[in-house]
Coordinates of C-alpha atoms in Angstrom, one line a residue:
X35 CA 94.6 103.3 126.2
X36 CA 97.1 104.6 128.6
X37 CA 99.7 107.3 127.5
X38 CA 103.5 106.5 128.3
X39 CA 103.9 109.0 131.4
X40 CA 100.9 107.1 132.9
X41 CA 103.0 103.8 132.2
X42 CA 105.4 105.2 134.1
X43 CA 103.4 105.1 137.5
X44 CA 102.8 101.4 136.4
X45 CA 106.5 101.0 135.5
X46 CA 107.4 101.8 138.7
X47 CA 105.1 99.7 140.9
X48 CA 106.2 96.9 138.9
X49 CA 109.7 97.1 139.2
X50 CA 109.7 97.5 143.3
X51 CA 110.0 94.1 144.7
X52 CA 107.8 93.4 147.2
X53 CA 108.3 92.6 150.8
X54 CA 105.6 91.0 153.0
X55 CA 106.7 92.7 155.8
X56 CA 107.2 96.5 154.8
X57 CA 106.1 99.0 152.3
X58 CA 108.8 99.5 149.8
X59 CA 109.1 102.8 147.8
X60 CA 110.7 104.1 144.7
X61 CA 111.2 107.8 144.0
X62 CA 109.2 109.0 141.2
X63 CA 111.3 111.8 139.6
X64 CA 114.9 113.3 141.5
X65 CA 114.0 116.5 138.9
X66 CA 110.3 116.6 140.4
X67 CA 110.4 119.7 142.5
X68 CA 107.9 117.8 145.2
X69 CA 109.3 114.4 147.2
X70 CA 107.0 111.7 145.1
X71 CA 107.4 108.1 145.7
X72 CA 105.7 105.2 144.5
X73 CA 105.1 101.9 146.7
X74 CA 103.6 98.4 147.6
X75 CA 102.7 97.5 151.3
X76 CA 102.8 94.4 152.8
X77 CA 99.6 93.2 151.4
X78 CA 100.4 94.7 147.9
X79 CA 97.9 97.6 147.9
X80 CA 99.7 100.2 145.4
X81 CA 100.6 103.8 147.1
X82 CA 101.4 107.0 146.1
X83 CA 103.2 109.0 148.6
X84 CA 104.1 113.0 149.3
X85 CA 106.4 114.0 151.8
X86 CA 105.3 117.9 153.0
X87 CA 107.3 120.0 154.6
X88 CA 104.4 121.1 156.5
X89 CA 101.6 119.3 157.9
X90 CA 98.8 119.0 155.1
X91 CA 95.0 119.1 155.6
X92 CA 93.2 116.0 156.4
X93 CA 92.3 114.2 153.4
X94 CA 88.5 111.9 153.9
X95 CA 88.8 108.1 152.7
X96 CA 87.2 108.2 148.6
X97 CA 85.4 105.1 147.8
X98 CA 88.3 103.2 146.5
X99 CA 91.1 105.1 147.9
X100 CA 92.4 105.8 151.7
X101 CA 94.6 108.8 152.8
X102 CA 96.7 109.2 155.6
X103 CA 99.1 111.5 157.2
X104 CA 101.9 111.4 159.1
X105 CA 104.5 113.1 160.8
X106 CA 108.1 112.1 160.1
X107 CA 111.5 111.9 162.6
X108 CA 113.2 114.8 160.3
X109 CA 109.6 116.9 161.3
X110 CA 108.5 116.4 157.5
X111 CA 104.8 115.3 156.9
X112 CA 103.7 113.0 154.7
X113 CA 100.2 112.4 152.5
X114 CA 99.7 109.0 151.5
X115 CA 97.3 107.7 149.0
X116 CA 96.4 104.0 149.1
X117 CA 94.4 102.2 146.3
X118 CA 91.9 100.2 148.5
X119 CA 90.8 97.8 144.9
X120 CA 93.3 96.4 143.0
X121 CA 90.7 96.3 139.9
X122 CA 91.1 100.0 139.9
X123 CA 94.9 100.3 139.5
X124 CA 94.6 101.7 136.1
X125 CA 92.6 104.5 137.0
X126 CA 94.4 105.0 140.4
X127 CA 97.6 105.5 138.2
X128 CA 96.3 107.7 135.9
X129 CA 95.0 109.9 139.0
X130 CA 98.5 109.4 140.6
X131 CA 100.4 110.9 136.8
X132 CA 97.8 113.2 136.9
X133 CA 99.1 114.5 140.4
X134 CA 102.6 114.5 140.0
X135 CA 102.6 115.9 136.4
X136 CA 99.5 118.8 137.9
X137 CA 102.2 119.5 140.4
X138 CA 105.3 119.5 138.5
X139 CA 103.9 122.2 136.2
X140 CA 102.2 124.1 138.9
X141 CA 105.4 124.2 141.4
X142 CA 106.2 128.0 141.9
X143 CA 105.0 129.0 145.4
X144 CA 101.6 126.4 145.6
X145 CA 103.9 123.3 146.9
X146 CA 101.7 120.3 147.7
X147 CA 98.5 122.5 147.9
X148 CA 98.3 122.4 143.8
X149 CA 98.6 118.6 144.7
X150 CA 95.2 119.2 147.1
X151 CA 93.6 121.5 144.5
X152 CA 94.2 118.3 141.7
X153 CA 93.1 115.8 144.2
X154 CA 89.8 117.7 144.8
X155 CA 89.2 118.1 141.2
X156 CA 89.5 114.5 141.0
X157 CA 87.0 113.8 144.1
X158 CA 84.3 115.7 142.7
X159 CA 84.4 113.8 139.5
X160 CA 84.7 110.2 140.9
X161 CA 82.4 111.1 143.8
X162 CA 79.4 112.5 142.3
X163 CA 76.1 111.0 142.5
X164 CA 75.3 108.8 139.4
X165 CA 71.7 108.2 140.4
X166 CA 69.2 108.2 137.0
X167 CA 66.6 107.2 139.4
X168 CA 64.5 111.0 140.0
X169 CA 63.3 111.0 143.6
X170 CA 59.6 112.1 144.8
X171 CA 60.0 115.3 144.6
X172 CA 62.0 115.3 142.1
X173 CA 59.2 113.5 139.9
X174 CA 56.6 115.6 140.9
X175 CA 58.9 118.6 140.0
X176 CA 59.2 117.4 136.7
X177 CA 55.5 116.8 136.2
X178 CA 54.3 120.1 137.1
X179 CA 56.8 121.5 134.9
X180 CA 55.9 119.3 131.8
X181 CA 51.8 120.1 133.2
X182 CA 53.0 124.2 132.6
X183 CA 54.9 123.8 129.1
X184 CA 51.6 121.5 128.3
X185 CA 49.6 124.3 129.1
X186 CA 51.6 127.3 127.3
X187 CA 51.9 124.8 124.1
X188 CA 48.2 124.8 123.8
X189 CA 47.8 129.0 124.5
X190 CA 50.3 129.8 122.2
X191 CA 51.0 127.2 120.0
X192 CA 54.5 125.1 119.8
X193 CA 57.3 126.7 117.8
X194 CA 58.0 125.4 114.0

């Protein structure tokens, strides 16, 4: 279940109407001390959108979401995120609330690097490796360990 400020994210995205020749944004918060804004592209992919007043770090492409920079005419920047599944908006909203709210809370001297510091946070946990399945050496790791307790069980004995 979503909480209401996450609603908010989808609130937003629903209430821009769209246009199949542009991305159309909506300001997330005028009391937000960072430039947030919201927005559908022309093939309805859902954004989330910084503007920097310096130029941030490259960001690499996640799994289900793209990043891109760019450089403004008023010499601002701008970090876009861009949800590449639309099965995923859900989750892509609550990372988006998670941002903005991170940020908000966080807004003294940082700027949009306690937006960066978030958004690795986030990376690490959506990126890790799931695998259950041990590798080769991993296997024979585990053996040779199991082999040693095996052998110290029947020295000493197994705790009661």
């Amino acid at each position: 279940m979503m909480n209401k400020k996450t609603n908010r994210c989808l609130s937003i995205w629903s209430s821009i109407v769209v246009d199949n020749s542009i991305a159309v944004f909506k300001r997330y918060d005028s009391l937000h001390p960072l430039d947030f804004y919201l927005g559908i592209d022309s093939d309805g992919a859902r954004l989330l959108l910084l503007i920097c007043s310096a130029e941030p770090p490259a960001q690499p492409d996640m799994k289900g979401i793209g990043f891109r920079k760019s450089l403004r005419e008023d010499g601002k920047w701008t970090l876009l995120l861009l949800l590449k599944d639309p099965k995923l908006l859900e989750i892509f909203s609550m990372l988006c609330q998670d941002l903005i709210d991170y940020s908000d809370e966080r807004i003294s001297c940082e700027g949009y690097y306690s937006v960066l510091t978030r958004l690795g946070c986030w990376r690490k946990l959506l990126e890790r490796n799931l695998n259950v399945i041990l590798s080769n050496s991993e296997i024979r790791g585990l053996i040779g360990e199991l082999s040693a307790l095996k052998l110290l069980v029947n020295q000493i004995g197994a705790l009661t």
